Structure formats: structure tokens, C-alpha cells
Amino acid sequence: MNFLSLAALILALLPIPAAAPASGIGSLTLMEGSVRIIRGVNVLKGIEGMRLRQGDILESSDAGFAQLEFTGGAVIALGPASRLYILRHDGDKSAPGKDTAELVLLGGWLKGESAAGAGTYRYETPTLAATTNAGTVLIHRSEEHTSELQSHHD
């Protein structure tokens, strides 16, 4: 056997490393109706279990609903005919209490819940902002571009 044949045989026998899982900051865990995810220049059809990334824009259909669960433990419900932009999410899976996120509601409504230790979540619309470390936030942004906020802390 010549050197090239031997090298090819050795390379063929070496294990091929598995592809690294796509990094994500959370996932789309529950869906009613349809959800579109705009990721970069691509428009994706949302499916349950789909990983979310910083920079994603989620759009629920007129009769749709989506539940998002983030790595830090926050749970976000996105209502019908709603649009949410994941502006920023920084976190460490080994230290979820250090998660920080900025979520921008472009239209519709959302309900965000997080327990103590889930990190800091900032919810924004073009006309208001709220930051929470624990508790429940309900935000509605109407067609007239007004925003309403209700919050409850545990």
C-alpha cells in the first residue's frame, strides 16, 4: 500500500465529530394557529420545539398564540396578531440567574412571567418600557400605537 492509500484508510476509520447543536436562547414550546419567524433575510414557519435566536422576529397569526421559554426560565406568551423582536439575550445556561434580555413588542400583546432568579427581562414598545427580575408583566400595543402595561411581582 502506498502512503496515500494508507492515509485514506486511516481517515476513513476516524470517527466523524457530530455537528454542534444550533445555539439558542430559548424555544417555541407551544403554538396555536401559525407563527412566522423572521431570521435574518429568511422567513421560517414556526414549529413547536424550534430554537429561538437573538434577532428573531416572531409573528403570530390573527387566531394564533405562541409560548416561548427562555434558557433563564422566563416564559412569554405571545397573543394573536402579535409581533415580538428579540433584541438582545445574554445568558449562561450554567448560571441562569445572570440572564438578561430585551424583548420589543412591535404590535399585539404579550404576557411575560419569570420566577426569582430567572434574570432580568426588559419589555419594550415604542412608547414604554418595563424591567422585571421576577413576576408577571402584561403588555398590549394597539393599532393606534398606544401601549398599556400591567405588572405583578411575587
Tab-separated table of C-alpha atoms in Angstrom:
chain	number	residue	atom	x	y	z
A	1	MET	CA	0.000	0.000	0.000
A	2	ASN	CA	1.302	3.394	-0.828
A	3	PHE	CA	1.207	6.360	1.538
A	4	LEU	CA	-1.946	7.962	0.032
A	5	SER	CA	-3.932	4.735	0.304
A	6	LEU	CA	-2.842	4.285	3.919
A	7	ALA	CA	-3.763	7.890	4.773
A	8	ALA	CA	-7.186	7.496	3.127
A	9	LEU	CA	-7.796	4.272	5.095
A	10	ILE	CA	-6.874	5.932	8.398
A	11	LEU	CA	-9.088	8.952	7.689
A	12	ALA	CA	-11.993	6.668	6.781
A	13	LEU	CA	-11.714	4.853	10.091
A	14	LEU	CA	-11.577	8.004	12.243
A	15	PRO	CA	-14.885	8.970	13.876
A	16	ILE	CA	-16.627	11.958	12.379
A	17	PRO	CA	-17.474	14.530	15.053
A	18	ALA	CA	-21.150	15.296	15.387
A	19	ALA	CA	-22.254	18.757	14.364
A	20	ALA	CA	-22.599	21.136	17.277
A	21	PRO	CA	-26.224	21.864	18.139
A	22	ALA	CA	-27.506	25.219	16.979
A	23	SER	CA	-27.108	27.722	19.743
A	24	GLY	CA	-30.345	29.081	21.025
A	25	ILE	CA	-31.633	31.296	23.763
A	26	GLY	CA	-34.933	29.521	24.183
A	27	SER	CA	-37.574	27.702	22.211
A	28	LEU	CA	-41.068	27.938	20.804
A	29	THR	CA	-42.744	25.420	23.103
A	30	LEU	CA	-46.448	25.765	22.326
A	31	MET	CA	-48.340	27.041	19.328
A	32	GLU	CA	-51.920	27.544	18.177
A	33	GLY	CA	-52.525	28.738	14.635
A	34	SER	CA	-49.416	29.726	12.740
A	35	VAL	CA	-46.262	31.573	13.731
A	36	ARG	CA	-43.688	33.062	11.368
A	37	ILE	CA	-40.121	33.686	12.425
A	38	ILE	CA	-38.069	36.236	10.540
A	39	ARG	CA	-34.426	35.295	10.985
A	40	GLY	CA	-32.043	37.482	9.052
A	41	VAL	CA	-33.323	37.514	5.472
A	42	ASN	CA	-35.256	34.249	5.896
A	43	VAL	CA	-38.906	33.785	6.817
A	44	LEU	CA	-39.429	30.480	8.617
A	45	LYS	CA	-42.593	28.630	9.559
A	46	GLY	CA	-42.584	28.200	13.311
A	47	ILE	CA	-42.886	24.713	14.747
A	48	GLU	CA	-43.066	23.537	18.341
A	49	GLY	CA	-39.598	22.904	19.728
A	50	MET	CA	-37.932	25.360	17.350
A	51	ARG	CA	-34.900	27.098	18.866
A	52	LEU	CA	-35.022	30.882	19.130
A	53	ARG	CA	-32.104	33.197	18.497
A	54	GLN	CA	-31.220	36.769	19.284
A	55	GLY	CA	-32.501	38.958	16.449
A	56	ASP	CA	-35.538	36.788	15.642
A	57	ILE	CA	-38.861	38.484	14.967
A	58	LEU	CA	-41.875	36.315	15.775
A	59	GLU	CA	-45.279	36.990	14.213
A	60	SER	CA	-48.414	35.151	15.312
A	61	SER	CA	-51.422	34.814	13.003
A	62	ASP	CA	-54.736	36.560	13.662
A	63	ALA	CA	-56.018	33.496	15.516
A	64	GLY	CA	-52.578	32.379	16.681
A	65	PHE	CA	-50.865	32.049	20.026
A	66	ALA	CA	-47.292	31.136	20.928
A	67	GLN	CA	-45.489	30.272	24.140
A	68	LEU	CA	-41.755	30.929	24.317
A	69	GLU	CA	-39.484	29.558	27.019
A	70	PHE	CA	-36.078	31.129	27.514
A	71	THR	CA	-32.965	29.459	28.927
A	72	GLY	CA	-33.089	31.590	32.079
A	73	GLY	CA	-36.571	30.321	32.947
A	74	ALA	CA	-38.783	33.159	31.691
A	75	VAL	CA	-41.977	32.148	29.877
A	76	ILE	CA	-43.504	34.527	27.327
A	77	ALA	CA	-46.998	34.147	25.872
A	78	LEU	CA	-47.474	35.949	22.570
A	79	GLY	CA	-51.103	36.697	21.708
A	80	PRO	CA	-52.996	36.716	18.404
A	81	ALA	CA	-51.803	39.051	15.635
A	82	SER	CA	-48.684	39.958	17.635
A	83	ARG	CA	-45.095	40.719	16.673
A	84	LEU	CA	-42.119	40.342	19.022
A	85	TYR	CA	-38.484	41.243	18.329
A	86	ILE	CA	-35.816	39.521	20.437
A	87	LEU	CA	-33.440	42.461	20.548
A	88	ARG	CA	-30.912	41.056	22.989
A	89	HIS	CA	-30.460	37.991	25.154
A	90	ASP	CA	-27.299	37.324	27.126
A	91	GLY	CA	-27.035	34.418	29.442
A	92	ASP	CA	-25.196	31.410	30.659
A	93	LYS	CA	-27.038	28.089	30.942
A	94	SER	CA	-24.869	27.197	33.936
A	95	ALA	CA	-25.857	30.441	35.716
A	96	PRO	CA	-29.437	31.257	34.626
A	97	GLY	CA	-29.867	33.999	37.224
A	98	LYS	CA	-27.459	36.102	35.197
A	99	ASP	CA	-29.637	36.116	32.065
A	100	THR	CA	-30.586	39.498	30.674
A	101	ALA	CA	-32.948	40.083	27.782
A	102	GLU	CA	-34.603	42.913	25.869
A	103	LEU	CA	-37.822	41.977	24.107
A	104	VAL	CA	-39.601	44.542	21.924
A	105	LEU	CA	-43.345	44.180	21.346
A	106	LEU	CA	-43.962	45.670	17.894
A	107	GLY	CA	-47.712	45.000	17.967
A	108	GLY	CA	-50.336	42.910	19.757
A	109	TRP	CA	-49.874	41.654	23.291
A	110	LEU	CA	-47.574	39.563	25.411
A	111	LYS	CA	-47.530	38.155	28.904
A	112	GLY	CA	-44.141	37.542	30.488
A	113	GLU	CA	-43.595	35.510	33.643
A	114	SER	CA	-40.374	34.845	35.458
A	115	ALA	CA	-39.522	33.490	38.870
A	116	ALA	CA	-36.956	34.963	41.219
A	117	GLY	CA	-33.520	34.094	39.921
A	118	ALA	CA	-34.541	33.946	36.252
A	119	GLY	CA	-32.537	37.041	35.409
A	120	THR	CA	-33.539	40.499	34.248
A	121	TYR	CA	-36.027	40.866	31.411
A	122	ARG	CA	-36.786	44.218	29.796
A	123	TYR	CA	-40.012	44.514	27.823
A	124	GLU	CA	-40.374	47.442	25.444
A	125	THR	CA	-42.733	49.016	22.957
A	126	PRO	CA	-42.001	52.214	21.063
A	127	THR	CA	-43.851	54.141	23.810
A	128	LEU	CA	-42.992	52.353	27.086
A	129	ALA	CA	-40.539	50.028	28.801
A	130	ALA	CA	-40.665	47.798	31.882
A	131	THR	CA	-37.926	45.769	33.539
A	132	THR	CA	-38.519	42.856	35.883
A	133	ASN	CA	-36.437	40.368	37.833
A	134	ALA	CA	-39.455	38.310	38.898
A	135	GLY	CA	-43.207	38.468	38.472
A	136	THR	CA	-45.692	38.895	35.671
A	137	VAL	CA	-45.896	41.592	33.008
A	138	LEU	CA	-48.789	42.058	30.590
A	139	ILE	CA	-48.277	44.486	27.707
A	140	HIS	CA	-50.682	45.436	24.935
A	141	ARG	CA	-49.796	47.606	21.961
A	142	SER	CA	-52.844	48.677	19.959
A	143	GLU	CA	-53.285	49.609	16.330
A	144	GLU	CA	-53.348	53.278	17.396
A	145	HIS	CA	-49.749	52.816	18.618
A	146	THR	CA	-50.623	53.237	22.274
A	147	SER	CA	-49.314	50.851	24.899
A	148	GLU	CA	-50.695	49.543	28.169
A	149	LEU	CA	-48.755	47.863	30.942
A	150	GLN	CA	-49.851	45.793	33.918
A	151	SER	CA	-47.392	44.156	36.253
A	152	HIS	CA	-47.465	41.931	39.294
A	153	HIS	CA	-44.447	40.995	41.375
A	154	ASP	CA	-44.416	37.912	43.552
